[in-house]
Structure formats: structure tokens, C-alpha cells
């Protein structure tokens, strides 16, 4: 099916698969210190050269001793102390114990740790003191064994992982100070339309404030992309062609908002036909039918430059970027990730729907009178009503063939991810 020439709409899932199959991951990498790696994408597996913990250690403050000694006594002579960073160097023999702190090395001979609350000792203890325990302990109790978390040779983070705050701590915990990551992709962004004005400008009759770039640029920034913001470009084919040409020579991708419909002033598709190749430009989804994807010819160092044409309506631009363009850009950036999670939940509202297009209605997670998780609509779902998505924390995903869903029906709900969440 050639959606460019026939005017037919490409099914949403097929559009996702086409995007996934068309994008080639970046190969450009750099080595960065951990301090600069938050949200970067790992370019090689991170493999541990040590075990974690790298020695048997105590899980709590207490006393280390031999568990089998409880068969004959409940009183033990204190022979020393073991602190984190200052282990006890001797060996625990029958009837002996060592005062031990959380994280300290388990002394030789000991096989269990009794928490200090189960001992007769109060306050500081002195060497030679007789410590009585109120209950026996089992072998291996309260001991964290060497390598129980990470073993030598373990892959702790795979290539393509986006590095989180916890991942930084994990890398540091095995002594890694710097890692190889993919370089940030460079993305050009602009909106087109004679009616668009910046928020700082005065509106004249027939004009509106431009908002799409602010939404898309913010998500690109969360992606870690190097954003080249070209601002607002009038509905002038010469200026639009110049923007596409200049951006394609230096950027990995170009994103435009507006100009991909069928109006007399929508020049984007014809310019793309001239400067590159349009893969598809109509998707069977609501909101966001006029979404375009293709490649641009390049005269610079870039081997390929991808193009994503977003609709002009603000909700349509947001949803199509989030659902279609963003996953493609994540792959371009080198990231390997799982598909979004959908939850089957009951709806507290009737959801109007006609068959034909996949519908991404905006919803809010809530609970019913039985304290069950469910979903409610944010209200009017027009493609120009940006408050419908500002109030939301999830999509209510209705498949193309589905009809209106009555109150109480089970629907699929997709919670907002890190790119859209507050």
C-alpha cells in the first residue's frame, strides 16, 4: 500500500513498524565521566571486574560468632571488634564473639550475626566481657555474602540502556569511573504557518500563539538531543525549502509542525518530494492523521537525515510526536527499549468512538468507590484542546475497529512515561 500516492491512511501499528524498520542507530560514541552520563545511552555493555559485596559482611549491628556453639552455651566472651573499613584480624573460636557493625567484614570462624537487641550488653562493650544472648542464631543469619549482588563478569548494564540515577550508582559501585556512550543526536525543529506568533508578541486578527515547539523541544531535551530551534517559518515555499536544506546538511533529523495537511498553503509535502523521499504522510490515528515521515537528501557530512512532519493542531502534534516520532528518535539515539505498558482498566465515563482510526483519548487515573484503579476522561477531546492532555496522566487507547465504549467497560490504558509525565 502506497499511502503517499493513494491518499489512504496507514494503520497506526504499521506506521510504528515502518518507522522502527527505517531508522538506523547512530554509531558515533564518546567516553564520558560518570558525572556527565545521566540520561546518556550506553554504547557498550558495562561488565563488572569485581564482585559485590567483595567480602562477606554484616547486614546489621550486632555480634559475630559460631552458630553451633549455642548447643552448649548462651554466653560468649568478647574478643574484639569489627568496623566497616577496620576488620577484626583474628579468628573466632568456640565460645567467642566479635562486636560487629553493619557492613564490616565477617571475622574468620564466625558464621552468623546476632543483632545487638538480642544481647545483654548495654552501651559500649569491653574486650573480655561476657555477652549473653537471649536466643540462638542460625548459620548465615544476617550475613551478606560476597558476590550475592554482582559477580565478576556480570553484565550490569546492557548496550542501549539509558543511564538512570541508580545506574550511575551501580556503575560507581563496581569501580567504573567513565563509560562509552552514544553522542547526542542533533535535531532541527521548526513550526510553519503565517498565523503563528511568539508568546511575547501581540496577537492580530486571525493569529494564534505558537505552542507546539515548546512541547516538542521539551521532550527532545529530556531525550538529551542537541536541538536546533529554527523558530517559526512563514508559509513561503522558498523559506521552507531553505530551512529543510540547511537543516538536513547538519542534523540527524528534522521535525516540522504544520504544513502536512492538504490545504492550499501546506507546502511541506511538495517540498519533501523535491528534496527527499516521503515514506508515508497519513496515519489512521486520532488525533494526528496528517503525520509525515521520510528522508531528506544531504550534501554535508550526514549520510541520512530523517524527517518527521507533525500536524499543526497542538494535541495532534503532541500525540504524534510522542507515539511515533519519539520512539524512532530513541532508536536513532542508540537506545534499546521495551514497548509501552498498557493496563486493562474500567472507565468511569462513556467514551465516544467511531471505527476506522486508533484513538488516543486523554485520561486520568483514579479510583472508584471500591478503591479499584480505573480511568476517567479529561473531558473534551478536540485536537486543539491542549488542556485535555495537560490535565491527563495517561492515554485511553481505543483500537481502530472499536466503537463507543460505555461507562464501566474495560479499556486499555497507557500511563504517561518519563517523556510526558510531570
XYZ file of C-alpha atoms in Angstrom:
422
model
C 0.000 0.000 0.000
C 1.474 3.327 -1.061
C -0.019 5.845 1.316
C 1.713 8.745 -0.382
C 0.138 8.299 -3.795
C -3.263 6.828 -2.970
C -4.129 9.058 -0.057
C -5.023 6.025 2.042
C -4.262 6.091 5.744
C -1.558 3.798 7.059
C -2.725 1.760 10.086
C -1.128 3.036 13.272
C 0.715 -0.187 14.138
C 2.051 -0.458 10.600
C 3.303 3.129 10.807
C 5.156 2.262 14.025
C 6.741 -0.773 12.383
C 7.775 1.203 9.308
C 9.436 3.798 11.495
C 11.172 1.127 13.547
C 12.466 -0.611 10.436
C 13.576 2.570 8.678
C 15.708 4.112 11.426
C 19.397 3.222 11.739
C 21.010 3.706 15.138
C 23.795 6.240 15.452
C 27.315 4.823 15.571
C 29.088 7.878 16.957
C 30.289 7.466 20.528
C 32.315 9.234 23.175
C 33.752 8.378 26.576
C 32.409 10.461 29.470
C 32.997 10.545 33.206
C 30.027 9.349 35.263
C 29.281 12.923 36.339
C 28.184 13.658 32.757
C 26.374 10.410 31.926
C 22.896 10.929 33.367
C 20.309 10.049 30.679
C 23.042 9.187 28.168
C 22.712 5.935 26.206
C 25.316 3.259 26.902
C 27.284 2.305 23.775
C 28.823 -0.920 25.179
C 27.941 -3.454 27.847
C 29.112 -2.485 31.343
C 30.833 -5.584 32.769
C 31.907 -5.945 36.378
C 35.518 -6.796 37.178
C 34.751 -7.206 40.883
C 32.130 -8.927 42.992
C 29.628 -7.012 45.095
C 29.828 -7.258 48.011
C 33.512 -8.060 47.609
C 33.631 -9.735 51.039
C 31.213 -11.375 53.471
C 29.824 -8.597 55.666
C 27.289 -7.961 58.376
C 23.775 -6.848 57.500
C 23.334 -5.141 60.879
C 24.992 -4.041 64.098
C 25.479 -6.970 66.474
C 27.844 -9.824 67.284
C 29.592 -12.331 65.024
C 30.052 -15.853 66.388
C 29.753 -19.577 65.632
C 26.148 -20.752 65.452
C 26.966 -24.323 66.547
C 28.189 -23.045 69.945
C 24.601 -22.395 71.029
C 24.250 -26.143 71.526
C 26.282 -25.790 74.745
C 26.074 -22.138 75.848
C 24.310 -18.797 75.522
C 27.242 -16.779 76.910
C 30.211 -15.737 74.793
C 33.461 -13.925 75.543
C 34.001 -10.724 73.554
C 37.426 -10.936 71.869
C 37.396 -7.938 69.545
C 35.522 -5.544 67.295
C 34.991 -5.301 63.525
C 34.109 -1.990 61.877
C 33.490 -1.076 58.251
C 36.965 -0.327 56.919
C 38.659 -1.732 60.055
C 38.054 -5.523 60.189
C 38.932 -7.825 63.053
C 42.059 -9.743 62.053
C 41.808 -12.754 64.364
C 39.725 -15.920 64.261
C 36.593 -16.647 66.280
C 36.886 -19.836 68.300
C 34.353 -21.776 70.359
C 32.548 -19.638 72.924
C 33.849 -16.358 71.492
C 32.177 -13.418 69.743
C 33.207 -10.230 67.992
C 31.318 -6.931 68.165
C 30.470 -6.071 64.549
C 28.956 -3.089 62.751
C 26.842 -3.002 59.600
C 28.999 -3.517 56.528
C 32.019 -4.794 58.455
C 33.907 -7.933 57.382
C 32.706 -11.191 58.968
C 35.647 -12.475 61.059
C 37.218 -15.822 60.228
C 35.483 -18.665 62.048
C 32.153 -16.864 62.503
C 29.104 -17.960 60.508
C 26.291 -15.843 61.917
C 25.487 -12.397 63.311
C 23.114 -11.795 66.215
C 21.531 -8.377 66.354
C 22.568 -6.317 69.355
C 18.949 -6.108 70.584
C 19.133 -9.803 71.435
C 22.181 -9.370 73.682
C 22.620 -8.424 77.335
C 25.212 -5.757 76.528
C 24.148 -2.170 77.040
C 26.175 0.719 75.631
C 29.886 0.298 74.981
C 31.380 -3.143 75.368
C 34.887 -4.011 76.578
C 37.174 -6.771 75.398
C 36.838 -9.839 77.619
C 33.287 -9.002 78.631
C 30.863 -11.903 78.809
C 27.939 -11.328 76.431
C 24.732 -13.290 76.919
C 22.231 -13.784 74.109
C 18.520 -14.224 74.634
C 18.000 -16.517 71.666
C 20.195 -18.682 69.426
C 21.040 -17.861 65.823
C 21.078 -19.953 62.682
C 24.063 -20.261 60.379
C 24.354 -17.483 57.737
C 21.860 -15.270 59.551
C 22.286 -11.513 58.959
C 25.280 -12.040 56.664
C 25.583 -10.573 53.179
C 27.725 -12.972 51.186
C 30.443 -11.887 48.766
C 29.109 -11.726 45.201
C 25.463 -12.177 46.145
C 24.569 -8.994 44.227
C 27.148 -8.885 41.419
C 29.670 -11.480 40.313
C 32.868 -10.971 38.345
C 31.970 -10.944 34.644
C 28.324 -9.981 35.157
C 26.818 -7.573 32.603
C 25.265 -4.988 34.907
C 24.008 -2.657 32.153
C 23.469 -3.601 28.533
C 24.372 -1.613 25.464
C 21.465 0.658 24.570
C 20.448 1.293 28.184
C 19.551 4.864 29.074
C 21.552 5.635 32.210
C 19.397 6.478 35.237
C 20.460 7.987 38.584
C 20.518 4.497 40.127
C 22.555 3.203 37.179
C 25.205 5.824 37.956
C 25.445 4.482 41.495
C 25.609 0.919 40.175
C 28.483 1.777 37.844
C 30.309 3.556 40.642
C 29.793 0.561 42.949
C 31.959 -1.619 40.696
C 34.667 0.989 40.282
C 33.732 2.290 36.838
C 34.598 5.979 36.558
C 33.761 6.572 32.881
C 31.768 4.809 30.166
C 31.349 4.850 26.414
C 28.058 6.452 25.403
C 26.436 7.464 22.140
C 26.855 11.071 21.137
C 23.708 13.174 21.316
C 21.707 13.242 18.105
C 21.207 16.639 16.501
C 17.603 17.534 15.708
C 16.299 20.623 13.901
C 12.846 21.870 14.865
C 10.526 24.473 13.427
C 6.855 25.372 13.079
C 5.320 26.737 9.901
C 2.332 28.991 9.457
C 1.598 32.647 8.699
C -0.849 32.735 11.620
C 1.714 31.793 14.279
C 3.095 34.270 16.768
C 5.578 34.011 19.632
C 4.149 34.267 23.168
C 5.884 37.644 23.598
C 4.184 39.166 20.543
C 0.802 40.897 20.252
C -1.896 38.903 18.526
C -3.514 40.386 15.449
C -6.833 39.172 13.962
C -6.602 35.584 12.699
C -3.363 34.810 14.536
C -2.588 32.409 17.401
C 0.275 31.827 19.770
C 2.597 29.019 18.686
C 2.940 26.271 21.318
C 3.985 23.086 19.519
C 7.713 23.815 19.525
C 7.671 24.302 23.296
C 6.150 20.859 23.865
C 8.319 19.031 21.334
C 11.525 20.829 22.288
C 10.977 19.919 25.946
C 10.611 16.235 25.095
C 13.699 16.430 22.878
C 15.608 17.963 25.770
C 14.527 15.106 28.032
C 15.780 12.798 25.294
C 19.168 14.514 25.517
C 19.104 15.654 21.897
C 21.077 18.641 20.625
C 18.152 20.795 19.493
C 18.499 23.366 16.715
C 15.387 25.514 17.078
C 14.656 27.300 13.794
C 11.610 29.069 15.215
C 8.554 29.943 13.142
C 8.823 29.862 9.351
C 6.094 31.533 7.251
C 4.076 29.646 4.634
C 6.635 30.502 1.967
C 7.940 27.588 -0.136
C 11.297 29.306 -0.682
C 11.893 29.840 3.038
C 10.646 26.355 3.900
C 12.882 24.717 1.308
C 15.865 26.704 2.572
C 15.175 25.564 6.153
C 14.935 21.906 5.113
C 18.097 22.093 3.035
C 20.233 23.778 5.681
C 18.972 21.536 8.473
C 19.387 18.287 6.547
C 23.066 19.013 5.874
C 23.945 19.318 9.570
C 21.292 17.416 11.533
C 20.324 13.799 12.060
C 16.613 14.604 11.916
C 14.278 17.479 11.093
C 10.907 17.950 12.782
C 8.338 20.373 11.448
C 4.944 21.243 12.864
C 2.165 22.219 10.482
C 2.060 22.222 6.710
C 1.471 18.483 6.160
C -2.289 18.653 5.560
C -3.954 19.269 2.197
C -4.648 22.987 2.342
C -3.546 25.428 -0.339
C -0.832 26.840 1.949
C 0.552 23.451 3.034
C 3.793 23.223 1.093
C 5.736 20.756 3.189
C 4.855 17.571 1.295
C 5.664 19.023 -2.117
C 8.999 20.319 -0.829
C 9.800 16.917 0.638
C 9.008 15.246 -2.679
C 11.608 17.556 -4.213
C 14.289 17.276 -1.512
C 13.963 13.654 -0.491
C 11.540 10.790 -0.195
C 8.260 10.634 1.712
C 7.559 7.175 3.142
C 4.049 7.947 4.393
C 2.010 11.012 5.276
C -1.361 9.843 6.599
C -1.812 7.613 9.645
C -5.087 6.079 10.814
C -4.918 7.588 14.287
C -6.816 10.202 16.224
C -5.636 12.788 16.909
C -2.928 13.171 14.291
C -3.918 11.796 10.891
C -1.644 14.150 8.865
C 1.699 12.812 10.117
C 4.546 12.516 7.602
C 7.787 10.563 7.662
C 10.614 10.321 5.185
C 14.252 11.075 4.464
C 15.980 14.189 3.139
C 18.870 14.357 0.715
C 22.105 15.586 2.303
C 25.067 17.468 0.896
C 27.028 17.600 4.129
C 28.714 15.010 6.358
C 25.431 13.337 7.300
C 24.727 10.089 5.478
C 21.000 10.376 6.083
C 18.619 12.874 7.627
C 15.173 11.741 8.747
C 12.095 13.914 8.541
C 9.058 13.908 10.830
C 6.147 16.142 9.877
C 3.751 16.795 12.741
C 0.210 18.164 12.388
C -0.391 21.772 13.319
C -3.063 21.253 15.983
C -1.343 21.173 19.398
C -2.799 17.900 20.730
C -2.215 16.189 17.389
C 1.383 17.406 17.322
C 1.991 16.225 20.885
C 0.428 12.787 20.452
C 2.030 12.002 17.089
C 5.440 13.116 18.293
C 5.119 11.071 21.467
C 3.660 7.943 19.853
C 5.529 7.875 16.531
C 8.471 10.264 16.251
C 9.880 9.892 19.760
C 10.321 6.080 19.662
C 12.069 6.471 16.301
C 14.383 9.140 17.714
C 15.129 6.973 20.745
C 16.276 4.223 18.398
C 18.274 6.753 16.370
C 19.987 7.808 19.614
C 21.086 4.209 20.213
C 18.569 3.305 22.900
C 17.127 -0.203 23.146
C 13.807 -0.196 24.974
C 10.608 -2.123 25.527
C 7.202 -1.143 24.207
C 4.896 0.885 26.412
C 2.812 -0.830 29.087
C -0.984 -0.958 28.656
C -3.282 -1.706 31.582
C -6.860 -3.046 31.296
C -8.970 -0.718 33.457
C -12.615 0.168 33.858
C -13.724 3.551 32.515
C -15.877 5.861 34.630
C -17.123 7.663 31.518
C -18.704 6.813 28.206
C -16.015 7.242 25.550
C -17.285 8.265 22.126
C -15.558 6.495 19.248
C -16.214 5.646 15.592
C -14.437 2.731 13.876
C -11.625 3.499 11.449
C -8.751 5.044 13.397
C -6.834 4.177 16.555
C -7.860 6.744 19.155
C -5.588 8.094 21.883
C -8.024 9.786 24.227
C -6.629 11.578 27.240
C -7.440 10.224 30.669
C -6.740 10.475 34.352
C -6.018 7.505 36.601
C -8.303 7.424 39.629
C -10.102 5.020 41.965
C -13.744 4.083 42.166
C -15.842 3.651 45.324
C -14.381 0.141 45.731
C -10.850 1.587 45.737
C -10.142 -0.104 42.387
C -7.824 1.598 39.917
C -9.779 2.913 36.952
C -9.713 5.736 34.430
C -11.755 8.832 33.709
C -11.733 11.121 30.679
C -10.264 14.606 30.934
C -13.241 15.974 29.034
C -13.448 17.391 25.525
C -11.042 15.569 23.237
C -10.670 18.017 20.356
C -7.258 18.152 18.670
C -6.928 21.824 19.564
C -7.740 21.411 23.277
C -4.284 21.269 24.852
C -5.761 21.272 28.354
C -7.076 17.760 27.634
C -3.518 16.458 27.719
C -2.203 18.903 30.322
C -4.729 17.533 32.832
C -4.052 13.910 31.839
C -1.645 11.310 33.163
C -2.470 8.564 30.647
C -3.873 7.684 27.255
C -7.063 5.696 26.855
C -6.110 3.618 23.815
C -9.041 2.544 21.665
C -8.203 0.309 18.716
C -9.213 1.278 15.188
C -12.078 -1.211 14.948
C -13.618 -0.297 18.321
C -16.858 1.651 18.779
C -18.052 3.879 21.613
C -17.158 2.382 24.999
C -19.873 2.582 27.619
C -19.260 3.573 31.225
C -17.947 0.540 33.110
C -16.328 -1.029 30.051
C -12.779 -2.335 30.260
C -10.402 -0.269 28.137
C -6.654 -0.284 27.592
C -4.833 2.498 29.434
C -1.276 3.629 28.756
C 0.203 5.658 31.654
C 2.337 8.597 30.606
C 6.035 7.774 30.595
C 9.033 9.926 31.517
C 8.673 11.988 28.342
C 5.209 13.352 29.159
C 4.897 12.924 32.918
C 5.216 15.795 35.333
